[in-house]
Amino acid sequence: MIKRKEWMVMSVSLIHLFTLSLLLGCQQANDGKCHIEGTVNGEQYEGKRIFLVPNSGPATKETVDSMEIKDGKFHFEPDSMQMYKILLDYHFRFGLQPLLVVGEPGTIHVTIDSISHATGTPQNDSLEQWKVQTEIHNHQMGLMRRNIAGLKKQGDSVQANYIQQRADSFHLVYKNYTRQMAKNLEGQVLGDFLKGLYPLTYKRQMPDGRIVTMNADTNEVIEE
């Protein structure tokens, strides 16, 4: 039986160890570096190469990092605040979803699978939220497009047009969700990325040579 004094000593020691682990965890999270800690689900990927590739700009040996998956895990420490893609060697990536991550200070927890995830830092948590909404949007839009195609094949143009209007409205809600998130993250890496996906306007050259500004949602000319 553990005596009271021994129990108190053990309790104090455990508290010290717990406090030390918290301090070490905080030091790692706040060292100003980006730590990508990843896992890949599937024994068949053991020893295969995984890549960290800039989402924009040249992909060269100077800008691309890679390592072998060991015990189902991998680790990257990018030194640039930008968007990256994480993907396996193209010979083995079938069935795995490439993943976008934001290189920012902190520890990013990544899972590469049929549906991949990245969480742990502010922008990557926001990116994960947007990714979930994007997958819902893409799934629903796919269902509606197949429905429209089937209705047109049957000659039911009225119902097909009705479903198309619903699809257009659903897509507009998603675009505005993306735009609002971009606005909320203005000036940050993720904000800049999202802002470029669905701009409110675009330029078009008219037959007479004029360059006009178009509404990206209605494709109508914006009078200036």
Short mmCIF file of C-alpha atoms in Angstrom, two decimals:
data_model
loop_
_atom_site.label_atom_id
_atom_site.label_comp_id
_atom_site.label_asym_id
_atom_site.label_seq_id
_atom_site.Cartn_x
_atom_site.Cartn_y
_atom_site.Cartn_z
CA MET A 1 0.00 0.00 0.00
CA ILE A 2 1.29 3.48 -0.87
CA LYS A 3 1.75 5.64 2.18
CA ARG A 4 0.27 9.14 2.36
CA LYS A 5 3.69 10.84 2.14
CA GLU A 6 4.72 8.71 -0.84
CA TRP A 7 1.39 9.47 -2.55
CA MET A 8 1.90 13.21 -2.06
CA VAL A 9 5.42 13.01 -3.54
CA MET A 10 4.10 11.06 -6.52
CA SER A 11 1.28 13.54 -7.04
CA VAL A 12 3.66 16.52 -6.99
CA SER A 13 5.96 14.73 -9.44
CA LEU A 14 3.07 14.03 -11.81
CA ILE A 15 1.99 17.67 -11.63
CA HIS A 16 5.53 18.77 -12.45
CA LEU A 17 5.67 16.38 -15.40
CA PHE A 18 2.27 17.56 -16.66
CA THR A 19 3.30 21.20 -16.34
CA LEU A 20 6.57 20.52 -18.14
CA SER A 21 4.77 18.77 -21.01
CA LEU A 22 2.43 21.75 -21.37
CA LEU A 23 5.37 24.14 -21.44
CA LEU A 24 7.18 22.05 -24.05
CA GLY A 25 4.00 21.85 -26.13
CA CYS A 26 3.59 25.62 -25.99
CA GLN A 27 7.23 26.12 -26.95
CA GLN A 28 6.79 23.89 -29.99
CA ALA A 29 3.57 25.63 -31.03
CA ASN A 30 5.06 29.10 -30.58
CA ASP A 31 8.55 28.65 -32.04
CA GLY A 32 7.52 30.67 -35.09
CA LYS A 33 7.90 27.70 -37.44
CA CYS A 34 5.40 25.72 -39.46
CA HIS A 35 5.26 22.04 -38.50
CA ILE A 36 3.21 19.72 -40.72
CA GLU A 37 2.67 16.43 -38.89
CA GLY A 38 0.98 13.96 -41.22
CA THR A 39 -0.32 10.42 -41.43
CA VAL A 40 -1.25 8.37 -44.48
CA ASN A 41 -3.90 5.68 -44.07
CA GLY A 42 -2.88 2.44 -45.77
CA GLU A 43 0.04 0.05 -45.30
CA GLN A 44 0.57 -0.01 -49.07
CA TYR A 45 1.95 3.55 -48.88
CA GLU A 46 4.78 2.66 -46.51
CA GLY A 47 8.10 3.78 -47.98
CA LYS A 48 6.41 5.73 -50.76
CA ARG A 49 7.38 9.34 -51.40
CA ILE A 50 5.10 12.23 -50.45
CA PHE A 51 5.54 15.77 -51.72
CA LEU A 52 4.94 19.31 -50.46
CA VAL A 53 4.43 21.46 -53.57
CA PRO A 54 3.73 25.21 -53.83
CA ASN A 55 0.15 25.73 -55.00
CA SER A 56 1.27 28.52 -57.32
CA GLY A 57 4.57 29.38 -58.92
CA PRO A 58 7.21 27.03 -60.29
CA ALA A 59 7.56 23.52 -58.90
CA THR A 60 11.32 22.98 -58.91
CA LYS A 61 13.81 21.07 -56.78
CA GLU A 62 14.35 24.31 -54.86
CA THR A 63 10.65 24.82 -54.08
CA VAL A 64 9.38 21.24 -53.70
CA ASP A 65 10.06 19.21 -50.56
CA SER A 66 9.59 15.44 -50.26
CA MET A 67 10.19 12.55 -47.90
CA GLU A 68 9.44 8.85 -47.53
CA ILE A 69 6.46 7.76 -45.48
CA LYS A 70 7.69 5.87 -42.42
CA ASP A 71 5.39 4.05 -40.01
CA GLY A 72 2.52 5.76 -41.81
CA LYS A 73 3.83 9.22 -40.93
CA PHE A 74 5.58 12.17 -42.53
CA HIS A 75 6.78 15.62 -41.48
CA PHE A 76 7.46 18.90 -43.28
CA GLU A 77 8.68 22.28 -42.08
CA PRO A 78 8.03 24.82 -44.86
CA ASP A 79 9.68 28.18 -44.37
CA SER A 80 7.34 30.24 -46.55
CA MET A 81 3.88 31.62 -45.78
CA GLN A 82 1.95 30.36 -48.81
CA MET A 83 -0.49 27.73 -50.01
CA TYR A 84 0.90 24.25 -50.56
CA LYS A 85 -0.39 20.97 -51.96
CA ILE A 86 0.42 17.66 -50.28
CA LEU A 87 0.30 14.66 -52.59
CA LEU A 88 1.89 11.27 -53.09
CA ASP A 89 4.06 10.15 -55.96
CA TYR A 90 1.73 10.06 -58.98
CA HIS A 91 2.24 6.29 -59.36
CA PHE A 92 0.54 5.66 -56.01
CA ARG A 93 -1.85 8.56 -55.36
CA PHE A 94 -4.97 6.97 -56.93
CA GLY A 95 -7.73 6.90 -54.32
CA LEU A 96 -6.06 9.53 -52.14
CA GLN A 97 -7.27 13.13 -52.10
CA PRO A 98 -4.54 15.77 -52.61
CA LEU A 99 -4.65 18.33 -49.85
CA LEU A 100 -4.26 22.09 -49.73
CA VAL A 101 -2.58 23.50 -46.62
CA VAL A 102 -1.52 26.97 -45.53
CA GLY A 103 2.07 27.29 -44.41
CA GLU A 104 1.81 29.27 -41.17
CA PRO A 105 3.42 29.11 -37.71
CA GLY A 106 2.15 26.29 -35.53
CA THR A 107 1.52 22.56 -35.80
CA ILE A 108 -0.72 21.42 -38.63
CA HIS A 109 -2.20 17.93 -38.21
CA VAL A 110 -2.70 16.31 -41.61
CA THR A 111 -4.43 13.08 -42.62
CA ILE A 112 -4.09 11.87 -46.20
CA ASP A 113 -6.90 9.50 -47.17
CA SER A 114 -9.79 9.22 -49.64
CA ILE A 115 -10.93 12.45 -47.97
CA SER A 116 -7.95 14.35 -46.57
CA HIS A 117 -7.91 16.85 -43.70
CA ALA A 118 -5.67 19.52 -42.17
CA THR A 119 -6.33 21.27 -38.85
CA GLY A 120 -4.45 22.83 -35.96
CA THR A 121 -3.72 26.43 -37.01
CA PRO A 122 -6.19 29.31 -37.56
CA GLN A 123 -6.04 29.47 -41.35
CA ASN A 124 -5.99 25.70 -41.78
CA ASP A 125 -9.01 25.34 -39.50
CA SER A 126 -10.82 27.88 -41.70
CA LEU A 127 -9.62 26.08 -44.82
CA GLU A 128 -11.03 22.82 -43.44
CA GLN A 129 -14.42 24.48 -42.88
CA TRP A 130 -14.40 25.80 -46.43
CA LYS A 131 -13.35 22.39 -47.75
CA VAL A 132 -16.32 20.70 -46.03
CA GLN A 133 -18.72 23.23 -47.57
CA THR A 134 -17.03 22.75 -50.96
CA GLU A 135 -17.50 18.99 -50.83
CA ILE A 136 -21.18 19.41 -49.92
CA HIS A 137 -21.58 21.93 -52.76
CA ASN A 138 -19.84 19.71 -55.33
CA HIS A 139 -21.85 16.65 -54.31
CA GLN A 140 -25.20 18.45 -54.53
CA MET A 141 -24.30 20.15 -57.81
CA GLY A 142 -23.33 16.78 -59.27
CA LEU A 143 -26.71 15.30 -58.28
CA MET A 144 -28.60 18.22 -59.80
CA ARG A 145 -26.61 18.12 -63.04
CA ARG A 146 -27.34 14.42 -63.46
CA ASN A 147 -31.00 15.09 -62.70
CA ILE A 148 -31.11 17.87 -65.31
CA ALA A 149 -29.45 15.66 -67.92
CA GLY A 150 -31.96 12.88 -67.24
CA LEU A 151 -34.92 15.25 -67.51
CA LYS A 152 -33.67 16.70 -70.79
CA LYS A 153 -33.21 13.20 -72.16
CA GLN A 154 -36.85 12.51 -71.30
CA GLY A 155 -37.90 15.73 -73.00
CA ASP A 156 -39.05 17.42 -69.77
CA SER A 157 -37.49 20.85 -70.37
CA VAL A 158 -39.79 22.60 -67.89
CA GLN A 159 -38.66 20.53 -64.92
CA ALA A 160 -35.07 20.63 -66.17
CA ASN A 161 -35.15 24.44 -66.22
CA TYR A 162 -36.62 24.49 -62.71
CA ILE A 163 -33.81 22.28 -61.38
CA GLN A 164 -31.28 24.45 -63.22
CA GLN A 165 -32.59 27.55 -61.45
CA ARG A 166 -32.24 25.79 -58.12
CA ALA A 167 -28.70 24.74 -59.03
CA ASP A 168 -27.81 28.31 -60.00
CA SER A 169 -29.15 29.65 -56.69
CA PHE A 170 -27.35 26.96 -54.71
CA HIS A 171 -24.09 27.75 -56.50
CA LEU A 172 -24.52 31.47 -55.84
CA VAL A 173 -24.95 30.83 -52.11
CA TYR A 174 -21.69 28.86 -52.14
CA LYS A 175 -19.85 31.58 -54.07
CA ASN A 176 -21.03 34.23 -51.62
CA TYR A 177 -19.98 32.02 -48.70
CA THR A 178 -16.50 31.79 -50.25
CA ARG A 179 -16.39 35.54 -50.87
CA GLN A 180 -17.40 36.31 -47.29
CA MET A 181 -14.72 34.02 -45.90
CA ALA A 182 -12.18 35.72 -48.18
CA LYS A 183 -13.30 39.09 -46.82
CA ASN A 184 -13.02 37.87 -43.22
CA LEU A 185 -9.46 36.67 -43.93
CA GLU A 186 -8.43 39.69 -45.98
CA GLY A 187 -4.66 40.17 -46.12
CA GLN A 188 -3.94 36.56 -45.13
CA VAL A 189 -2.72 33.75 -47.37
CA LEU A 190 -6.03 31.90 -47.31
CA GLY A 191 -7.98 35.11 -47.86
CA ASP A 192 -5.98 35.91 -51.00
CA PHE A 193 -6.49 32.35 -52.29
CA LEU A 194 -10.26 32.41 -51.76
CA LYS A 195 -10.61 35.92 -53.16
CA GLY A 196 -9.20 34.75 -56.47
CA LEU A 197 -11.76 31.93 -56.84
CA TYR A 198 -14.94 33.95 -57.30
CA PRO A 199 -14.27 37.62 -58.14
CA LEU A 200 -17.34 39.83 -58.31
CA THR A 201 -16.41 41.24 -61.72
CA TYR A 202 -14.33 40.48 -64.78
CA LYS A 203 -13.26 42.31 -67.93
CA ARG A 204 -14.55 41.55 -71.44
CA GLN A 205 -13.61 42.97 -74.81
CA MET A 206 -16.66 43.92 -76.86
CA PRO A 207 -16.89 43.51 -80.67
CA ASP A 208 -16.20 47.23 -81.10
CA GLY A 209 -12.96 46.89 -79.15
CA ARG A 210 -14.18 48.43 -75.91
CA ILE A 211 -13.13 46.81 -72.61
CA VAL A 212 -16.10 46.66 -70.25
CA THR A 213 -16.60 45.43 -66.69
CA MET A 214 -18.99 42.49 -66.32
CA ASN A 215 -20.93 41.26 -63.31
CA ALA A 216 -19.49 37.78 -62.64
CA ASP A 217 -22.83 36.44 -61.37
CA THR A 218 -25.23 37.82 -64.01
CA ASN A 219 -22.75 38.28 -66.91
CA GLU A 220 -24.25 41.72 -67.47
CA VAL A 221 -22.28 44.87 -68.27
CA ILE A 222 -21.69 47.16 -65.31
CA GLU A 223 -22.25 50.70 -66.47
CA GLU A 224 -19.50 53.04 -65.30
#
